[in-house]
Structures are given as structure tokens and as C-alpha cells.
Coordinates of C-alpha atoms in Angstrom, one line a residue:
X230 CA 219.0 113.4 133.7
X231 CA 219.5 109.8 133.1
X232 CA 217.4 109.2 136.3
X233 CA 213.9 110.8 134.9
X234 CA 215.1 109.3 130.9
X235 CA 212.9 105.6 132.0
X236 CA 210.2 107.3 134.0
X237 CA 209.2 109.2 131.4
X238 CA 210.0 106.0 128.6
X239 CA 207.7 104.2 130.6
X240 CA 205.0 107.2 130.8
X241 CA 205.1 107.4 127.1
X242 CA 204.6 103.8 126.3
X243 CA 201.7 103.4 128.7
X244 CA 200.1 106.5 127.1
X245 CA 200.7 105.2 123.9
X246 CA 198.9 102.1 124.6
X247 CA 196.2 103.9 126.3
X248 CA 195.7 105.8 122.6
X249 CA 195.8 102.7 121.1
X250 CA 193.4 100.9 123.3
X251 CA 191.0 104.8 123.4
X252 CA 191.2 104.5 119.4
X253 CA 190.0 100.6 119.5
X254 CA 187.0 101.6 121.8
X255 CA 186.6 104.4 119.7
X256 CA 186.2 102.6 116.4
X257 CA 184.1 99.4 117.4
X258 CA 182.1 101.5 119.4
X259 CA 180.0 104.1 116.9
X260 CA 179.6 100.7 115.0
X261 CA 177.5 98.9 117.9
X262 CA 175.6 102.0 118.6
X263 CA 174.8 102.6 115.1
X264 CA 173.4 98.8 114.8
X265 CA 171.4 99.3 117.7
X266 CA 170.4 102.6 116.7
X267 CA 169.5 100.9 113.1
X268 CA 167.7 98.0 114.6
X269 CA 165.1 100.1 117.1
X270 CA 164.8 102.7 113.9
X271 CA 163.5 99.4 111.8
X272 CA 161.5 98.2 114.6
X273 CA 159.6 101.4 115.1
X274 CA 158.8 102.2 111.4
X275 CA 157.5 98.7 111.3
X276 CA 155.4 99.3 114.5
X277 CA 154.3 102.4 112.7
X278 CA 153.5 100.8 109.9
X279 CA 151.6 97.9 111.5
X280 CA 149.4 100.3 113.3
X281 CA 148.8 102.7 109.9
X282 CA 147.8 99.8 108.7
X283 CA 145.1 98.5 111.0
X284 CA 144.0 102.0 110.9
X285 CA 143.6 102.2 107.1
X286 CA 142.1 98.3 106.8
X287 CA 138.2 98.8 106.8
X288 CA 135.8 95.8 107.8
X289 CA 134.7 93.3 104.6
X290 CA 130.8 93.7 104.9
X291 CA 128.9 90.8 103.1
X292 CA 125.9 91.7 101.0
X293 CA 122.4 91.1 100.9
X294 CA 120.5 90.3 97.9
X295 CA 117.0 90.2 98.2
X296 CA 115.5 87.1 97.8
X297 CA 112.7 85.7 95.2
X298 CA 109.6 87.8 96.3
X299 CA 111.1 90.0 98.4
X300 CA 110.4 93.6 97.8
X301 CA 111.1 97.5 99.6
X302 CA 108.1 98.5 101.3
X303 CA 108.7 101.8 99.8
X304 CA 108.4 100.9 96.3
X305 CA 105.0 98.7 98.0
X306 CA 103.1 102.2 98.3
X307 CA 101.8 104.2 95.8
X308 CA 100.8 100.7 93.9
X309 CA 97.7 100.7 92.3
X310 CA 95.8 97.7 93.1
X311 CA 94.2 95.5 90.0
X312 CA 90.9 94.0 90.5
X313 CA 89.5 90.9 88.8
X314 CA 88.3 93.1 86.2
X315 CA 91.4 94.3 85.5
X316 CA 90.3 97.5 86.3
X317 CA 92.3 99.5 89.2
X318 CA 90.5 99.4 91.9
X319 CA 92.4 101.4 95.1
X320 CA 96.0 102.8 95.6
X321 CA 98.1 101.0 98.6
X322 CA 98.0 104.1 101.2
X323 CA 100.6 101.9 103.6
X324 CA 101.3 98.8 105.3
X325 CA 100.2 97.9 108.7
X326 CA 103.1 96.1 110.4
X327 CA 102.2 93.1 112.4
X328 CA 102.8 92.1 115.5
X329 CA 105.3 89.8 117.1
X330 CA 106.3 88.7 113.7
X331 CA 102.6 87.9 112.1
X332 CA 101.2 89.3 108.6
X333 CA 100.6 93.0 107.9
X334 CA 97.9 94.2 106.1
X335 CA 97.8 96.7 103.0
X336 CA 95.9 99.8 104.1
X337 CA 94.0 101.2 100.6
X338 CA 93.0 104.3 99.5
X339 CA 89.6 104.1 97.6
X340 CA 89.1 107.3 96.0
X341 CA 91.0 110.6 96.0
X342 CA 93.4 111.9 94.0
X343 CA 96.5 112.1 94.2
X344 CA 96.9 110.7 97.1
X345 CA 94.9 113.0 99.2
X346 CA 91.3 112.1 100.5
X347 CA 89.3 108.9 99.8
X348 CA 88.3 106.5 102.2
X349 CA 91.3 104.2 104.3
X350 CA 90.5 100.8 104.7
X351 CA 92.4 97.6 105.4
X352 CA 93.4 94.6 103.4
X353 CA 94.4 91.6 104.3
X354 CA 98.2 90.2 102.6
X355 CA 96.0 86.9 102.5
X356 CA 93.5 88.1 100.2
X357 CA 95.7 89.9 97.9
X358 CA 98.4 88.9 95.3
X359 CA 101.8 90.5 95.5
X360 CA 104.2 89.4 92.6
X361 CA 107.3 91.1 91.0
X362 CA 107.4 92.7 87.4
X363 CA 110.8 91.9 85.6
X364 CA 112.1 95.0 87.5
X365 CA 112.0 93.2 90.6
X366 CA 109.0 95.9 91.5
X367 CA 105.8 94.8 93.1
X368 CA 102.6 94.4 91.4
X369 CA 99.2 94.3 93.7
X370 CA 95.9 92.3 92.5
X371 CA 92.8 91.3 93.9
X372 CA 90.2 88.9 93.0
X373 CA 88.2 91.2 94.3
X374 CA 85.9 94.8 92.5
X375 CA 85.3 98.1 93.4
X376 CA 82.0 97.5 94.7
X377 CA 84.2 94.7 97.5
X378 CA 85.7 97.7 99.2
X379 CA 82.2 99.4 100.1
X380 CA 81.9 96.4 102.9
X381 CA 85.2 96.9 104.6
X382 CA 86.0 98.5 107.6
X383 CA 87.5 101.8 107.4
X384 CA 91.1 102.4 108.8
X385 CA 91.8 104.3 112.0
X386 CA 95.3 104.7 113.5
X387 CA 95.6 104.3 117.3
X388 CA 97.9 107.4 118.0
X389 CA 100.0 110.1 115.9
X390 CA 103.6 107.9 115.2
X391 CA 103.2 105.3 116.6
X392 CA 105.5 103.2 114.4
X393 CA 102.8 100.8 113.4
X394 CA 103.0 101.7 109.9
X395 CA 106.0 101.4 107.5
X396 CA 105.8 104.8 106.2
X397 CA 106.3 105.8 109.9
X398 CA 109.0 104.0 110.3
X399 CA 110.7 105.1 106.9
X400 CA 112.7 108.2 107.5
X401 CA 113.1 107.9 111.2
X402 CA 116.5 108.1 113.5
X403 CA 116.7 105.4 115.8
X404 CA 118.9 105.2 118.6
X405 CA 121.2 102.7 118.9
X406 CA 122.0 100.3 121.7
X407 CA 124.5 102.3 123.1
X408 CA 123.5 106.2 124.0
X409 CA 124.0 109.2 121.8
X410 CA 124.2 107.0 118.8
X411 CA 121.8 106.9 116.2
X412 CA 121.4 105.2 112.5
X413 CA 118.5 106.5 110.4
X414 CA 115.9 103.8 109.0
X415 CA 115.4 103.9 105.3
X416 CA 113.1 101.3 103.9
X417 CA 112.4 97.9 105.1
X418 CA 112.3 94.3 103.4
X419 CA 108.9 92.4 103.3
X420 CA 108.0 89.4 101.6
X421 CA 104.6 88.1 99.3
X422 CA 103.0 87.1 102.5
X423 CA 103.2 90.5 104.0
X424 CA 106.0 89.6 107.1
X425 CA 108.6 92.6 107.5
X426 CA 111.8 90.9 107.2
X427 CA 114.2 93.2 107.6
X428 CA 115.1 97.1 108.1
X429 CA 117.8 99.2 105.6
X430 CA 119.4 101.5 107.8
X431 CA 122.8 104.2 106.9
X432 CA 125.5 104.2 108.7
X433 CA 125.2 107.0 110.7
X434 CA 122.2 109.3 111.1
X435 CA 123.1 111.5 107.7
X436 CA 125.0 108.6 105.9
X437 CA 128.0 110.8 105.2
X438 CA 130.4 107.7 106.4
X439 CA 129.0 105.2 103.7
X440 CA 126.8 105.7 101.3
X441 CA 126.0 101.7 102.1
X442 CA 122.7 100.5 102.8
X443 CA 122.9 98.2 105.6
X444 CA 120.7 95.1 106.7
X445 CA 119.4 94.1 109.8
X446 CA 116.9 92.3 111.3
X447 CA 113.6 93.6 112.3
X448 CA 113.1 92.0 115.3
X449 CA 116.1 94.0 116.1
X450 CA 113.9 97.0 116.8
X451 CA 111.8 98.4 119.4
X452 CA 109.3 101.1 119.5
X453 CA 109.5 102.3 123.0
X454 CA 105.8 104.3 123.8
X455 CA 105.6 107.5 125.3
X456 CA 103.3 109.6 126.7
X457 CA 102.9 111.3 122.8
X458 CA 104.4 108.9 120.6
X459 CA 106.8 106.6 120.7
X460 CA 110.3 106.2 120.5
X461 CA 112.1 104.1 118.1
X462 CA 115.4 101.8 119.2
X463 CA 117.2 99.4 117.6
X464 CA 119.1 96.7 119.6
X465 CA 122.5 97.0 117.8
X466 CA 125.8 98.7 118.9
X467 CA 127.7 100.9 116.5
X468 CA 130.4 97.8 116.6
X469 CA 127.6 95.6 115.2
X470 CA 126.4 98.0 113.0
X471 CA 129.9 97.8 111.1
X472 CA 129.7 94.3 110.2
X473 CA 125.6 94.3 108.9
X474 CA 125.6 93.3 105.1
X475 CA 124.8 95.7 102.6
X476 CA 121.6 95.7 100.4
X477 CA 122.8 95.1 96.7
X478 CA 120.8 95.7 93.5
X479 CA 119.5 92.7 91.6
X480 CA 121.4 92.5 88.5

């Protein structure tokens, strides 16, 4: 008996310490794990909310406020136009846009009612006087009298749409530079001297993303002719489109 009495002294005392050392290993390690465990936890939610954040941040657009005698071509037509007499002597019908950057010209409506009939004829911006009320609104006069208009040339338009005139242009979708996206124009910006400045666009054809009126340059777009009418493009990608300004009231 006394033989096996060590061997098995000996067994028990190296399993013991093997407990002891299992229990050590045991205990330190849940606590590394769980550190590591804690530390790629707190790394992740801050990933997640780095990235929830880039998603939520939307661009700062700047803003456009027109400047002195600046005006919306839209608010242009309709205007009666004030002789020298003070009398009214024809309604602006549209605005021929000029070429390459040059003057328009007012086309008026002499006669009619309502809008509907009368003669078309063409005014210089040159010989006309365009000045804003105290509602920032234009105001049309000419030193000029009814009896002036009989003289001038009556208006013809070259083709059906061909985005010469503003009230073409007004209304339209226009595709942007990169395919299958479009913006609609809504008005554009001219000054006293009858240049088109700039074009007020949504973001987006229907404007349901921002109800933002955004400003861009003109000479940004293109009317493309066809074989019918033309086509209207505007030389902007949706990117760029982002970071236009947006058209603010005068206060």
C-alpha cells in the first residue's frame, strides 16, 4: 500500500496545481476578452455613428439675393408699358433672349384684350425704361406714344419652341449634364439693360426634394435644335446642382 501512498501524493498535488493554474486562466481570461470585446463594440458604434452622420449632414447652400435692378422675367410680362403721356400704351407679350450674351428685346402686344390678339412687335431694352417699384417689381416706360408702335416691325418667331423666348424657357425640364437627370427651369434673372443673367431651376424635375430655388448661370445652358424643336440642356451635374445658391426674397 505504502508503495502507491507517494504516487498518488504526487498525482494529487500536480492536479491541484493544475486547478489552480486552470482557475487563474480562467479568471484573467473573460476579463481580456471582455475588454476586447468592449473596445471593437465602442469602435463600431462610433463608426456607425460617423457614417449616420455624414449621411444625415446636408450641403450649406449660399444664397442669392438679387441685385439693384435685377428683376424675374416672369414678373417682366404682363407689364403694361407707360408712354410719355402717361397713358399705357402696349402690354410686354415676352422677352426675346439675345444671343451669345447681348440685349434682348421686349416683344409688345398693341391691342387685344386680355392678352389674346393685337399686333406683336419688338422693342428694343435700349429704348425703354425698366425700373423697380418699392416691391422690387418692374415698371416699363417709354418716351415714346401709341401712334410710335404703328412704324414697327411686327414680330414673327422662327419655329414652334425654339427657346428664344423666356416664356419658352419658363416651365421647361432640362436635362442635366449627366443622362436621365433632369431639373425643371422656373424663371430666369435679367437686369435694366435686358441681359439674362441667370436661370432659377428646383432641384429635381417636380421639386419634391427642396422646395429651394436654385441659381445658375445662364450661359450654363444650351438649346440643342432638332428637326421640330429643340432641346433644352443645361451644363451642370446633379453634384453641382447641390451646391447652386438659393434665390432669397428681398427683405
Amino acid at each position: 500500500m505504502k508503495h502507491y501512498i507517494a504516487p498518488i501524493g504526487a498525482v494529487a498535488a500536480i492536479a491541484l496545481l493544475a486547478a489552480c493554474s486552470g482557475a487563474d486562466t480562467t479568471v484573467d481570461t473573460p476579463g481580456v476578452n471582455d475588454t476586447t470585446a468592449h473596445t471593437e463594440s465602442t469602435d463600431m458604434a462610433d463608426a456607425t455613428v460617423d457614417n449616420t452622420t455624414m449621411d444625415e449632414v446636408e450641403v450649406a447652400r449660399a444664397s442669392y439675393v438679387m441685385a439693384a435692378g435685377e428683376y424675374e422675367a416672369s414678373e417682366l410680362i404682363g407689364d403694361d408699358i407707360i408712354g410719355a403721356d402717361g397713358e399705357k400704351i402696349a402690354t410686354v407679350a415676352d422677352v426675346l433672349i439675345g444671343k451669345d450674351g447681348a440685349p434682348g428685346q421686349i416683344v409688345f402686344r398693341d391691342g387685344g384684350v386680355l392678352g389674346v390678339a393685337g399686333d406683336l412687335g419688338t422693342l428694343p431694352f435700349s429704348s425703354v425704361s425698366v425700373k423697380l417699384d418699392a416691391e422690387g417689381e418692374p415698371e416699363v416706360s417709354a418716351a415714346l406714344v401709341d401712334e410710335s408702335l404703328e412704324g414697327v416691325a411686327e414680330f414673327e418667331q422662327d419655329g414652334l419652341n425654339d427657346y428664344s423666348l423666356a416664356s419658352e424657357l419658363i416651365g421647361t425640364n432640362a436635362e442635366l449634364a449627366v443622362a436621365d437627370n433632369y431639373t425643371r427651369i422656373t424663371d430666369l434673372i435679367m437686369d435694366a439693360e435686358g441681359h439674362v443673367k441667370h436661370a432659377v431651376v428646383t432641384d429635381g424635375v417636380s421639386g419634391v426634394a427642396s422646395d429651394e430655388r436654385l441659381v445658375i448661370d445662364f450661359n450654363a445652358i444650351t438649346v440643342v435644335q432638332g428637326d421640330s424643336e429643340g432641346e433644352v440642356m443645361i451644363n451642370k451635374t446633379p453634384e453641382q446642382l447641390k451646391t447652386a445658391p438659393v434665390l432669397r426674397d428681398m427683405d
